[in-house]
mmCIF file of C-alpha atoms and ligand atoms in Angstrom:
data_model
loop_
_atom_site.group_PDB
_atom_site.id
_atom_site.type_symbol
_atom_site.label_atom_id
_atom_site.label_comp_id
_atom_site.label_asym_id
_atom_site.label_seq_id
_atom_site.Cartn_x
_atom_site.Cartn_y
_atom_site.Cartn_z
ATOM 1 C CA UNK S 28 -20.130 17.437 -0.640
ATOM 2 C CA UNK S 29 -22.359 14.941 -2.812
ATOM 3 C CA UNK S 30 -22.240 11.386 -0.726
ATOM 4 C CA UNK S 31 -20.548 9.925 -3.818
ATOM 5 C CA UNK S 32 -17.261 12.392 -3.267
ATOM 6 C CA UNK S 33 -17.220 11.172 0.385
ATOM 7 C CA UNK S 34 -15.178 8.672 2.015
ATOM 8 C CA UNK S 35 -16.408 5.431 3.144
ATOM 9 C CA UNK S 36 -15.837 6.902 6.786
ATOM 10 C CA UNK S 37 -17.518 10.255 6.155
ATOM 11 C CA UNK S 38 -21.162 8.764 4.914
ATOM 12 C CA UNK S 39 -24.175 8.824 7.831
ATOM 13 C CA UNK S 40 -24.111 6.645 10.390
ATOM 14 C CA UNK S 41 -24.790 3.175 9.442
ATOM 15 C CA UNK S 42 -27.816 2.805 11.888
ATOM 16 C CA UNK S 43 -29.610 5.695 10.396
ATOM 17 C CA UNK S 44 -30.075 4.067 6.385
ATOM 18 C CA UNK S 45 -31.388 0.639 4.699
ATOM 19 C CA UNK S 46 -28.527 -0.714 3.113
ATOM 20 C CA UNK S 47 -28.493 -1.884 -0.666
ATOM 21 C CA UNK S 48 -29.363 -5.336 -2.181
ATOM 22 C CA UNK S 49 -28.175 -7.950 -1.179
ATOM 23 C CA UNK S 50 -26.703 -6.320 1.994
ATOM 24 C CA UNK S 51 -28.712 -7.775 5.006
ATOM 25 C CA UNK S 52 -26.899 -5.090 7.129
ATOM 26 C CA UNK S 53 -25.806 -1.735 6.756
ATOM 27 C CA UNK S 54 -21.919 -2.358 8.257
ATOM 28 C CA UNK S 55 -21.682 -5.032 5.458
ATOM 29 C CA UNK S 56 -22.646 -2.432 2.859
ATOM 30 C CA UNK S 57 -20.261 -0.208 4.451
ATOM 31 C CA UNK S 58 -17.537 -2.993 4.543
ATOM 32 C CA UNK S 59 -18.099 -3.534 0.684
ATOM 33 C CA UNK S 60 -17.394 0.056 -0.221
ATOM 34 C CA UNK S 61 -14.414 0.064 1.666
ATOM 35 C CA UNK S 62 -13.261 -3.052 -0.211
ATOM 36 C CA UNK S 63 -13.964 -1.390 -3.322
ATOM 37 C CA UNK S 64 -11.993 1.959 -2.590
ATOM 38 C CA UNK S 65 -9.083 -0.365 -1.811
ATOM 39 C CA UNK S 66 -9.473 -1.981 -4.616
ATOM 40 C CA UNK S 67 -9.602 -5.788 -2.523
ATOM 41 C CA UNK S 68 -12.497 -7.928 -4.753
ATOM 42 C CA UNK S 69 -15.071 -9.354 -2.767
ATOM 43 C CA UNK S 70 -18.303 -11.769 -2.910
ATOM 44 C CA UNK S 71 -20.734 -11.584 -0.656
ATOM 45 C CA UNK S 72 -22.568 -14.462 0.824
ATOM 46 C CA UNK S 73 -21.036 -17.324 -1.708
ATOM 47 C CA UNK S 74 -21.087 -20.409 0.299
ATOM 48 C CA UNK S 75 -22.786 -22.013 2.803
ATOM 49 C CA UNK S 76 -21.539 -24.057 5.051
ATOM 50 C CA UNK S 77 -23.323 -27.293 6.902
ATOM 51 C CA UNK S 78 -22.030 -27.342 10.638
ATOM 52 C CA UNK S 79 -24.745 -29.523 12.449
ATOM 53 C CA UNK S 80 -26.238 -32.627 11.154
ATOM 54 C CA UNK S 81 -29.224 -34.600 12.557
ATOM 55 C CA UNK S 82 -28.311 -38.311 10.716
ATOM 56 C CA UNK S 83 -28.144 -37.360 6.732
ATOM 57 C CA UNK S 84 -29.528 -34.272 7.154
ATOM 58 C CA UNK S 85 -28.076 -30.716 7.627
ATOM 59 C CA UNK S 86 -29.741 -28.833 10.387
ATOM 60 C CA UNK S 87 -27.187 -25.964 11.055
ATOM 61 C CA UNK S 88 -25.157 -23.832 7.860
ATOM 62 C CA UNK S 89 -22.967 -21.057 8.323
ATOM 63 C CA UNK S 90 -22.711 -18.349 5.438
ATOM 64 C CA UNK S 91 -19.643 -16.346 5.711
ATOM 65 C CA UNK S 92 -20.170 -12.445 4.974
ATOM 66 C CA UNK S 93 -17.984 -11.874 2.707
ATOM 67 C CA UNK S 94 -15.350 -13.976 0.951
ATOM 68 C CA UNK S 95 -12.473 -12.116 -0.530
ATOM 69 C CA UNK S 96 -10.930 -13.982 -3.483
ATOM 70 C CA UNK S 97 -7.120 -12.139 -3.399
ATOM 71 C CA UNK S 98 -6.788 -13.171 -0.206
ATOM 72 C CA UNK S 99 -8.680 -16.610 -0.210
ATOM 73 C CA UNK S 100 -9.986 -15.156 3.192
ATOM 74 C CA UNK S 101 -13.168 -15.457 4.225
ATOM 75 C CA UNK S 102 -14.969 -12.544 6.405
ATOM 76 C CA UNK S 103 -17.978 -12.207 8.946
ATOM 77 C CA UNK S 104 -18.460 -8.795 10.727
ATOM 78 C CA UNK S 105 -19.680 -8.213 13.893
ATOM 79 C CA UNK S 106 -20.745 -5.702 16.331
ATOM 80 C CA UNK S 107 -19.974 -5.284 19.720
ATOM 81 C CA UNK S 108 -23.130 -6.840 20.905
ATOM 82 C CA UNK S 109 -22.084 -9.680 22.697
ATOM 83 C CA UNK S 110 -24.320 -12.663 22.817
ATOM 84 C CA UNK S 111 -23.703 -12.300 18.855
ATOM 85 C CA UNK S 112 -20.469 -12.332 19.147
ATOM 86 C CA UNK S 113 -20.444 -15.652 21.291
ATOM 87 C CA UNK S 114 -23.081 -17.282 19.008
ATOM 88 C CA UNK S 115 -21.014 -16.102 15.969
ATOM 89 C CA UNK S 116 -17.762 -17.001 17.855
ATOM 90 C CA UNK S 117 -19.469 -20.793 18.101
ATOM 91 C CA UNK S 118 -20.460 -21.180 14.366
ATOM 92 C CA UNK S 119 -16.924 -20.008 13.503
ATOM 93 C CA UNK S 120 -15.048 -22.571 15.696
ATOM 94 C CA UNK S 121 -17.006 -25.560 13.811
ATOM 95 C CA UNK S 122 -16.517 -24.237 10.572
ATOM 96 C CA UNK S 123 -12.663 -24.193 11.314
ATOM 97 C CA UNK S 124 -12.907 -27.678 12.668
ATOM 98 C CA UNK S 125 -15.297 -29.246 9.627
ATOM 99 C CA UNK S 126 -13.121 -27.584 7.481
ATOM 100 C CA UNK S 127 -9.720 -26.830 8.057
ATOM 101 C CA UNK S 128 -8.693 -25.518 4.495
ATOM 102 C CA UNK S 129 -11.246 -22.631 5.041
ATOM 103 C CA UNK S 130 -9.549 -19.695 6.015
ATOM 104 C CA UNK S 131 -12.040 -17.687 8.132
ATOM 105 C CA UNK S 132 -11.485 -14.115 10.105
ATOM 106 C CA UNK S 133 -14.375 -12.745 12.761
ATOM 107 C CA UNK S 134 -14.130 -8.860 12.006
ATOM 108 C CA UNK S 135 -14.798 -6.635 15.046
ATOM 109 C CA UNK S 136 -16.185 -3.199 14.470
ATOM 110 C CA UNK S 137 -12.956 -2.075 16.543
ATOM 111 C CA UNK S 138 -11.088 -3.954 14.008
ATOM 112 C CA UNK S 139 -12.356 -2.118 11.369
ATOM 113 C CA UNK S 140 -12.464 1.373 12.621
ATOM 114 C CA UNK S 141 -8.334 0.790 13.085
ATOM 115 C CA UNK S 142 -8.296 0.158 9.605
ATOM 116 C CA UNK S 143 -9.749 2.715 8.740
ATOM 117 C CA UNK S 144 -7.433 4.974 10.743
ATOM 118 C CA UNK S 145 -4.482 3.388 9.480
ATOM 119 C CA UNK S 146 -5.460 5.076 6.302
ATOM 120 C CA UNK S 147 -6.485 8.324 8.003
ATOM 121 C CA UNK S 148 -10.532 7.852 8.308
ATOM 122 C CA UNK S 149 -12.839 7.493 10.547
ATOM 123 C CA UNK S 150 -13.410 8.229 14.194
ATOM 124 C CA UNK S 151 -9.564 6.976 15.243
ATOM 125 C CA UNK S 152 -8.155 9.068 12.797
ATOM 126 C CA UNK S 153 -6.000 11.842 13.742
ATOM 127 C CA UNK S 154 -7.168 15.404 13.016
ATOM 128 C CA UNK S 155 -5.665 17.193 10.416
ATOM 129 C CA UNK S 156 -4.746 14.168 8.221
ATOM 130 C CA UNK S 157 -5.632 15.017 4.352
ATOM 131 C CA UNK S 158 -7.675 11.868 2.684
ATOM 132 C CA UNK S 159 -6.335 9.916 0.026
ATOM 133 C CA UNK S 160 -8.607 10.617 -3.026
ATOM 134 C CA UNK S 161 -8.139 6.741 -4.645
ATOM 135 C CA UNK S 162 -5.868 3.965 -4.603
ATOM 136 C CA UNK S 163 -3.247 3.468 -8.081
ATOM 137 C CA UNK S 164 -2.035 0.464 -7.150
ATOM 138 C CA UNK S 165 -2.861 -1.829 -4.358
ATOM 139 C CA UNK S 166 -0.908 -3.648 -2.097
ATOM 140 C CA UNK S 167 -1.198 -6.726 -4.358
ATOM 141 C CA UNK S 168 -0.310 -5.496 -7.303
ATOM 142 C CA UNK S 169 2.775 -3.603 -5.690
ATOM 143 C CA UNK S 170 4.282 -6.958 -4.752
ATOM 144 C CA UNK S 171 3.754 -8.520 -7.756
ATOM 145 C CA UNK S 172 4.884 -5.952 -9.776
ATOM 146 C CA UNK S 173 7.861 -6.041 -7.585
ATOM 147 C CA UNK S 174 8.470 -9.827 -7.433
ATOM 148 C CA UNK S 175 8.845 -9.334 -11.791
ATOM 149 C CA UNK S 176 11.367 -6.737 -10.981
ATOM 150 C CA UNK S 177 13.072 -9.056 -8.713
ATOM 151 C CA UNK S 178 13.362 -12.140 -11.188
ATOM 152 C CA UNK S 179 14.440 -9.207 -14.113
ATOM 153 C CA UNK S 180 17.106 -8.264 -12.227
ATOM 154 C CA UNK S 181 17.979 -11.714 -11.249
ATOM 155 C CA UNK S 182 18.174 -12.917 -14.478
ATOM 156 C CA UNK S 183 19.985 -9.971 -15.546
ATOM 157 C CA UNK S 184 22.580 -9.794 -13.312
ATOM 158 C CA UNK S 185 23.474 -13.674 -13.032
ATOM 159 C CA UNK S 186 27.048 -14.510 -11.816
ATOM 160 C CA UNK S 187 27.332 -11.023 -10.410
ATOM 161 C CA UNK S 188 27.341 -9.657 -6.963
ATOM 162 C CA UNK S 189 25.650 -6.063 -7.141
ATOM 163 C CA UNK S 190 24.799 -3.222 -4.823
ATOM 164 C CA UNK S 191 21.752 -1.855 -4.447
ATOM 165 C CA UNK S 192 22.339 1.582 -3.907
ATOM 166 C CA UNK S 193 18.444 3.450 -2.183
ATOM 167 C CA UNK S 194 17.924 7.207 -1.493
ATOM 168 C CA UNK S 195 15.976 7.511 2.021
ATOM 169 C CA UNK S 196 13.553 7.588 3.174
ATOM 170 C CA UNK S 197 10.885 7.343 0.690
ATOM 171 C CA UNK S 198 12.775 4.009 -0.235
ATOM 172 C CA UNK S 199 12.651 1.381 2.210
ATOM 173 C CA UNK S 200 9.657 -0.248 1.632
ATOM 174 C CA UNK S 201 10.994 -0.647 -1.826
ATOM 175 C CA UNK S 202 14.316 -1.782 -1.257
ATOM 176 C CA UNK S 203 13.025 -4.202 1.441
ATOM 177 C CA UNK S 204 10.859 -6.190 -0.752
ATOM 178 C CA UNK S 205 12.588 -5.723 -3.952
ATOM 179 C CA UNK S 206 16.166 -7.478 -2.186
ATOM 180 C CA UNK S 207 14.270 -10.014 -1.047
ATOM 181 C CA UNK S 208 12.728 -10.721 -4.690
ATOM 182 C CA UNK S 209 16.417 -10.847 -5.465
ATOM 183 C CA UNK S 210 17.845 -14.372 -6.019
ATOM 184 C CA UNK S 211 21.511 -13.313 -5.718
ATOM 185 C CA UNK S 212 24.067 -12.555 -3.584
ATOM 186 C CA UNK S 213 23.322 -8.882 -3.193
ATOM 187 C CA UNK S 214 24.623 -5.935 -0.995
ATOM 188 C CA UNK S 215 22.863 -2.953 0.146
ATOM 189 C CA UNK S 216 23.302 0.882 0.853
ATOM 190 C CA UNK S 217 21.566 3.822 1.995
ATOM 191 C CA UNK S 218 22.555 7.472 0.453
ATOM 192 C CA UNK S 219 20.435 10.468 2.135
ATOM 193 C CA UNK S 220 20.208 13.714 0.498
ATOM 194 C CA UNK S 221 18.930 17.301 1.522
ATOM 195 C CA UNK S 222 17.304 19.772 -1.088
ATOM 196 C CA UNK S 223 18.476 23.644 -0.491
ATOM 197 C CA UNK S 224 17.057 26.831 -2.026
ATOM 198 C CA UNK S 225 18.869 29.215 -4.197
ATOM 199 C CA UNK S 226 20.652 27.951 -6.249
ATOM 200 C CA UNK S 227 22.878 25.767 -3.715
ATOM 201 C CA UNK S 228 21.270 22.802 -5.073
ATOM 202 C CA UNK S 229 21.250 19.075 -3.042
ATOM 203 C CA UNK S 230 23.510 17.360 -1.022
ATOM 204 C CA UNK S 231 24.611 14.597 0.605
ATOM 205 C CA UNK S 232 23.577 14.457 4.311
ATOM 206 C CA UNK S 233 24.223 10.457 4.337
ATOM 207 C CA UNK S 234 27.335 9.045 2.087
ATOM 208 C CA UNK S 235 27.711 5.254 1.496
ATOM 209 C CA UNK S 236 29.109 3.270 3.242
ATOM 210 C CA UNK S 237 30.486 0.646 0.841
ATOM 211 C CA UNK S 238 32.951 1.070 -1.690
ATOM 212 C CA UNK S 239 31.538 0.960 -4.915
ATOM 213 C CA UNK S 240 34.381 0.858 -7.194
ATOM 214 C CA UNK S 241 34.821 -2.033 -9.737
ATOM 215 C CA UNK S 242 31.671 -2.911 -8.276
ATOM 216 C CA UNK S 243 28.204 -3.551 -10.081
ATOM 217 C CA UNK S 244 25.651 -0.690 -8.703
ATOM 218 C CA UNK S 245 21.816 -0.999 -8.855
ATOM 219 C CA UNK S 246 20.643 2.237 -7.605
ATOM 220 C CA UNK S 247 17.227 2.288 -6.226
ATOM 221 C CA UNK S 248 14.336 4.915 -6.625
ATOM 222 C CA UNK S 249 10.959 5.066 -5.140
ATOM 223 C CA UNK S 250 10.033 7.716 -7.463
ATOM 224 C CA UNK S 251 11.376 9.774 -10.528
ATOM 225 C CA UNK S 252 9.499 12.660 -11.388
ATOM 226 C CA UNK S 253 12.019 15.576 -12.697
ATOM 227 C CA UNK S 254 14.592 13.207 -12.366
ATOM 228 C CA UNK S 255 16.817 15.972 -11.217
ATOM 229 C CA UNK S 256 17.536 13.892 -8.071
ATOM 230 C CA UNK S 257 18.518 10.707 -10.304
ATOM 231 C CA UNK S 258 21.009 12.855 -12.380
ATOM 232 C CA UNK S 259 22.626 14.053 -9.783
ATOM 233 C CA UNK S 260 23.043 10.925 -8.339
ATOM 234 C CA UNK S 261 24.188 9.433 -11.367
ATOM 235 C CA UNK S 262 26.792 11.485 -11.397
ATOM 236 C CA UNK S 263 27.937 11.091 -8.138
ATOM 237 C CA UNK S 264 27.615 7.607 -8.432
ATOM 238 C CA UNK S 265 30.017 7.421 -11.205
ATOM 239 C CA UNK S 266 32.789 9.252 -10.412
ATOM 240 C CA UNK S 267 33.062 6.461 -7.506
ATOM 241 C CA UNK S 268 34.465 4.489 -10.297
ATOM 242 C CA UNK S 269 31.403 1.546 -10.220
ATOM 243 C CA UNK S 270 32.058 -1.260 -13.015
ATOM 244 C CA UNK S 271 28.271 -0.589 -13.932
ATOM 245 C CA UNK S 272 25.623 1.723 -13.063
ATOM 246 C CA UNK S 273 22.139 0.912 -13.473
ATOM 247 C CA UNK S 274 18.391 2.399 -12.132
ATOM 248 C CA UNK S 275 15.368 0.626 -11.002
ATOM 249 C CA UNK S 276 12.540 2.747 -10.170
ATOM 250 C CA UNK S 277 8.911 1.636 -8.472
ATOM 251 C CA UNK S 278 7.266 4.435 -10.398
ATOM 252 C CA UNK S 279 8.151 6.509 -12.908
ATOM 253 C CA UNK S 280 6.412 10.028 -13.581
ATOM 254 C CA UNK S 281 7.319 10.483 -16.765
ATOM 255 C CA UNK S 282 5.425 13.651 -18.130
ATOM 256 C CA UNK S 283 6.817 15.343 -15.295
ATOM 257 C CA UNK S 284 10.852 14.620 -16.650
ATOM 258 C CA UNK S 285 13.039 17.727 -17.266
ATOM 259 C CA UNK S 286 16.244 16.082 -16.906
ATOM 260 C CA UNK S 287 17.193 13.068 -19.309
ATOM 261 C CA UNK S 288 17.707 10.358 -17.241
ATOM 262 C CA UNK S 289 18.051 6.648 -17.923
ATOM 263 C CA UNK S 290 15.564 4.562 -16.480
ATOM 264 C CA UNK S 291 16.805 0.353 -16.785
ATOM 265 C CA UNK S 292 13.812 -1.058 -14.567
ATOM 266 C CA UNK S 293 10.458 0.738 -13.856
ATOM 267 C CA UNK S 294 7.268 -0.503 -12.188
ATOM 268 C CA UNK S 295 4.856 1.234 -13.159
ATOM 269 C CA UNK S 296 4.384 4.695 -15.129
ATOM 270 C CA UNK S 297 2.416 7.093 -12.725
ATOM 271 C CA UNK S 298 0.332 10.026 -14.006
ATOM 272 C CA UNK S 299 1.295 13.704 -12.855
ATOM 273 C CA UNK S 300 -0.597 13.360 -9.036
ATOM 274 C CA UNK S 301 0.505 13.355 -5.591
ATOM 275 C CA UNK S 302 1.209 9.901 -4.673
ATOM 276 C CA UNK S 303 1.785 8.555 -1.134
ATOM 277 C CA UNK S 304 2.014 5.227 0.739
ATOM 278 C CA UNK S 305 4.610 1.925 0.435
ATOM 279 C CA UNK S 306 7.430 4.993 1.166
ATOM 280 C CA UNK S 307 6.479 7.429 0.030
ATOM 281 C CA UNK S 308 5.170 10.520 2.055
ATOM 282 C CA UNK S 309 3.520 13.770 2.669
ATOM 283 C CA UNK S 310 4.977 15.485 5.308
ATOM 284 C CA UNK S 311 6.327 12.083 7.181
ATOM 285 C CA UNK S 312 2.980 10.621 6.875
ATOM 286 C CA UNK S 313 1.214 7.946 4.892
ATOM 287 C CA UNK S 314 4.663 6.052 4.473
ATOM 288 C CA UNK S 315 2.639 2.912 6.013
ATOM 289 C CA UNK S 316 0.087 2.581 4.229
ATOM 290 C CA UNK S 317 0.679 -0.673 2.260
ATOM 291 C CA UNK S 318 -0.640 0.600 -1.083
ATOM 292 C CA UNK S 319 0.058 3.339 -3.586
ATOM 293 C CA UNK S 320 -2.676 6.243 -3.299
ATOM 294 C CA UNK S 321 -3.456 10.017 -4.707
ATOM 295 C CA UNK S 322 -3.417 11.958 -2.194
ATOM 296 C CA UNK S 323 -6.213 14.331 -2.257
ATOM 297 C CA UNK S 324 -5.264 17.830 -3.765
ATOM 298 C CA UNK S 325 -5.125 21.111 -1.464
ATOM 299 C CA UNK S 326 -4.498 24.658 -2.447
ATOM 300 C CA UNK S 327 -0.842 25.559 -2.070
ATOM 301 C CA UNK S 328 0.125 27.790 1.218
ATOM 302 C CA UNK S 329 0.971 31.809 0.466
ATOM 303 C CA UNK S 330 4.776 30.370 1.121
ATOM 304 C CA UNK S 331 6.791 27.809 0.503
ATOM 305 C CA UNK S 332 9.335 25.981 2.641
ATOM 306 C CA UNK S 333 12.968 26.619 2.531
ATOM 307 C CA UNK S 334 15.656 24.167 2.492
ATOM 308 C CA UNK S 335 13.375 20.919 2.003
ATOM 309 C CA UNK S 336 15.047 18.114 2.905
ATOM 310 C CA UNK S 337 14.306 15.178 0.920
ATOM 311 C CA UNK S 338 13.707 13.009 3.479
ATOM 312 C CA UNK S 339 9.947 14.727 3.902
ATOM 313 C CA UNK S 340 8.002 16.333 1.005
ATOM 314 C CA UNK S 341 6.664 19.641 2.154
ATOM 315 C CA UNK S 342 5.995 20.536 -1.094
ATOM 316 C CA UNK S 343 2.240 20.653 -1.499
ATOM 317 C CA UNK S 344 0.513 18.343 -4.264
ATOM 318 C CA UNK S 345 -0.429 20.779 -7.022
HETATM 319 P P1 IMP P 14 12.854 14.486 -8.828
HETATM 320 O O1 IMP P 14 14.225 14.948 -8.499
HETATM 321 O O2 IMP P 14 11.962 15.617 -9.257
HETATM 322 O O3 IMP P 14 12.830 13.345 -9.824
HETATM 323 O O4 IMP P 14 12.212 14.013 -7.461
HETATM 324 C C1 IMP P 14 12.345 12.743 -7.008
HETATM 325 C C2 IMP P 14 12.003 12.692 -5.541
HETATM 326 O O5 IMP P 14 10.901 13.542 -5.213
HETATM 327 C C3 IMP P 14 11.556 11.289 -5.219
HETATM 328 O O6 IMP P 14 12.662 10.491 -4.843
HETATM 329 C C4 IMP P 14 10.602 11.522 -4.108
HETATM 330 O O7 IMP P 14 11.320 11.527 -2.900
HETATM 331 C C5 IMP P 14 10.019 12.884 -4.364
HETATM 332 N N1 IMP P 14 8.702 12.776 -5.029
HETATM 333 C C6 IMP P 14 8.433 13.078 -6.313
HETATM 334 N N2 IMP P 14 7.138 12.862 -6.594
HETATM 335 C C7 IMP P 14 6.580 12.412 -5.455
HETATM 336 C C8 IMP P 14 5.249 11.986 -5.106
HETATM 337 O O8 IMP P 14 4.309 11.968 -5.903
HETATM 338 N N3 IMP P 14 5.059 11.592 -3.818
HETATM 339 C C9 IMP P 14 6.067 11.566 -2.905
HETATM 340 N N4 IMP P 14 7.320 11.934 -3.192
HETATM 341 C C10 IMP P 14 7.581 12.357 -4.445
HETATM 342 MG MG1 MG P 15 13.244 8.963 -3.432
#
């Protein structure tokens, strides 16, 4: 594997290489590149801060790391060695009292290597867990995207009462944030639904719970790719007699679409990949991780599953 294919967590040990300009160590090099394959914008070094002063002049200053604009957060790393961490820990607590405004976070390299596992790397990470090849859409853009959605559908729907209508489990992450974007009295349901082989098609393994009719119905999609699911849906969804029946999808995989299916709100149009996190997983995993990602392709097992059930996606990434 060249080292540029590798993951952040799979390059050499940082002890054993000189880092890059400007990095004065290698963990902040290594800290940068994991920054960048999240897609989080950095600067490193910025500012420097005067903590001590001997009359007029400055005799102490405190450079943060790393400042990371998206999250107006500033960043030093550390190791485990501890009279650094004490001396660092020091330099941190007047910066905070000098200047409040400055928001400033001491990174631990324990810290860090839990990050990393969250996303399945490095030495926490649990065996067997396939990589995520690149982030689509990070967890900023995801809520913004969704906070648009939120004021559409606000807008659209003023005076009304609707029901958002989600498919587990891929969902929930979804509906959560999207409801909450939602300035309106709104209700909320859960359908679940169970994929079968040969020819005996899906069904319903969780009903609503409301009753829909008369009502107006938002149904709720993490993902449309066939849009097999949705039509089927639709249908069912109608025949409960709604007073109007309408689709918001996060992500729409459009040159994937067999079945003609009408799509009212969509976040964002997704190419024909694999895609896990916010929801949506791989065989139950991944559904926490707070951004969008490609998972990493694999060569499909000799056979495939029977009777998926829609709830996990067995079906391997082609
Ligand atoms: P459709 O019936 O082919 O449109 O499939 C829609 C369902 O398949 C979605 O609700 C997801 O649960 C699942 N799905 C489709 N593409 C992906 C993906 O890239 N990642 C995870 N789940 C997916
Ligand atoms: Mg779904």
């Amino acid at each position: 594997m060249l080292p540029e294919e590798q993951t952040p967590a799979e390059r050499p040990p940082t002890r054993d290489w000189t880092p890059p300009p400007p990095f004065a160590h290698p963990s902040e090099a290594e800290f940068a590149r994991i920054l960048d394959f999240y897609g989080v914008r950095w600067e490193y070094e910025p500012r420097s801060f005067p903590i001590r002063w001997e009359g007029d002049r400055v005799v102490e200053m405190f450079t943060p790391d790393f400042y990371l604009p998206d999250l107006d957060l500033y960043v030093e790393l550390t190791t485990l060695k501890q009279s650094l961490v004490t001396e660092k820990n020091r330099k941190l607590r007047l910066l905070r009292q000098l200047y409040p405004h400055i928001r400033v976070k001491l990174l631990y390299r324990r810290d860090y290597h839990r990050l990393l596992a969250r996303y399945g790397f490095g030495p926490l990470a649990q065996a067997g867990v396939r990589k995520i090849e690149r982030v689509l859409f990070s967890a900023d853009a995801v809520q913004k995207r969704v906070a648009e959605l939120g004021r559409q559908i606000s807008q659209d729907y003023k005076g009304k009462e609707p029901v958002l209508v989600g498919v587990l489990r891929g969902v929930f992450c979804f509906m959560a944030d999207l409801m909450r974007a939602i300035s309106l009295p709104v209700s909320v349901d859960f359908m679940a639904i169970s994929y079968y082989g040969k020819g005996e098609g899906v069904r319903i393994t969780k009903d609503l719970d409301l009753d829909i009719q008369g009502r107006d119905v938002l149904l709720v999609e993490d993902i449309v790719d066939t849009g097999m699911t949705l039509h089927f849906l639709l249908r069912y969804l109608e025949s409960r007699g709604p007073a109007s029946l309408k689709v918001c999808a996060l992500l729409d995989k459009r040159v994937r679409r067999i079945a003609d299916v009408p799509l009212h709100y969509v976040g964002f149009e997704v190419p024909d990949e694999f895609l896990v996190g916010y929801g949506l997983d791989y065989l139950e995993k991944y559904r926490n991780l707070p951004f969008i990602g490609v998972l990493k392709p694999e060569p499909p097992p000799d056979s495939p599953p029977q009777g998926v059930d829609k709830a996990s996606h067995s079906h391997p990434p082609q």
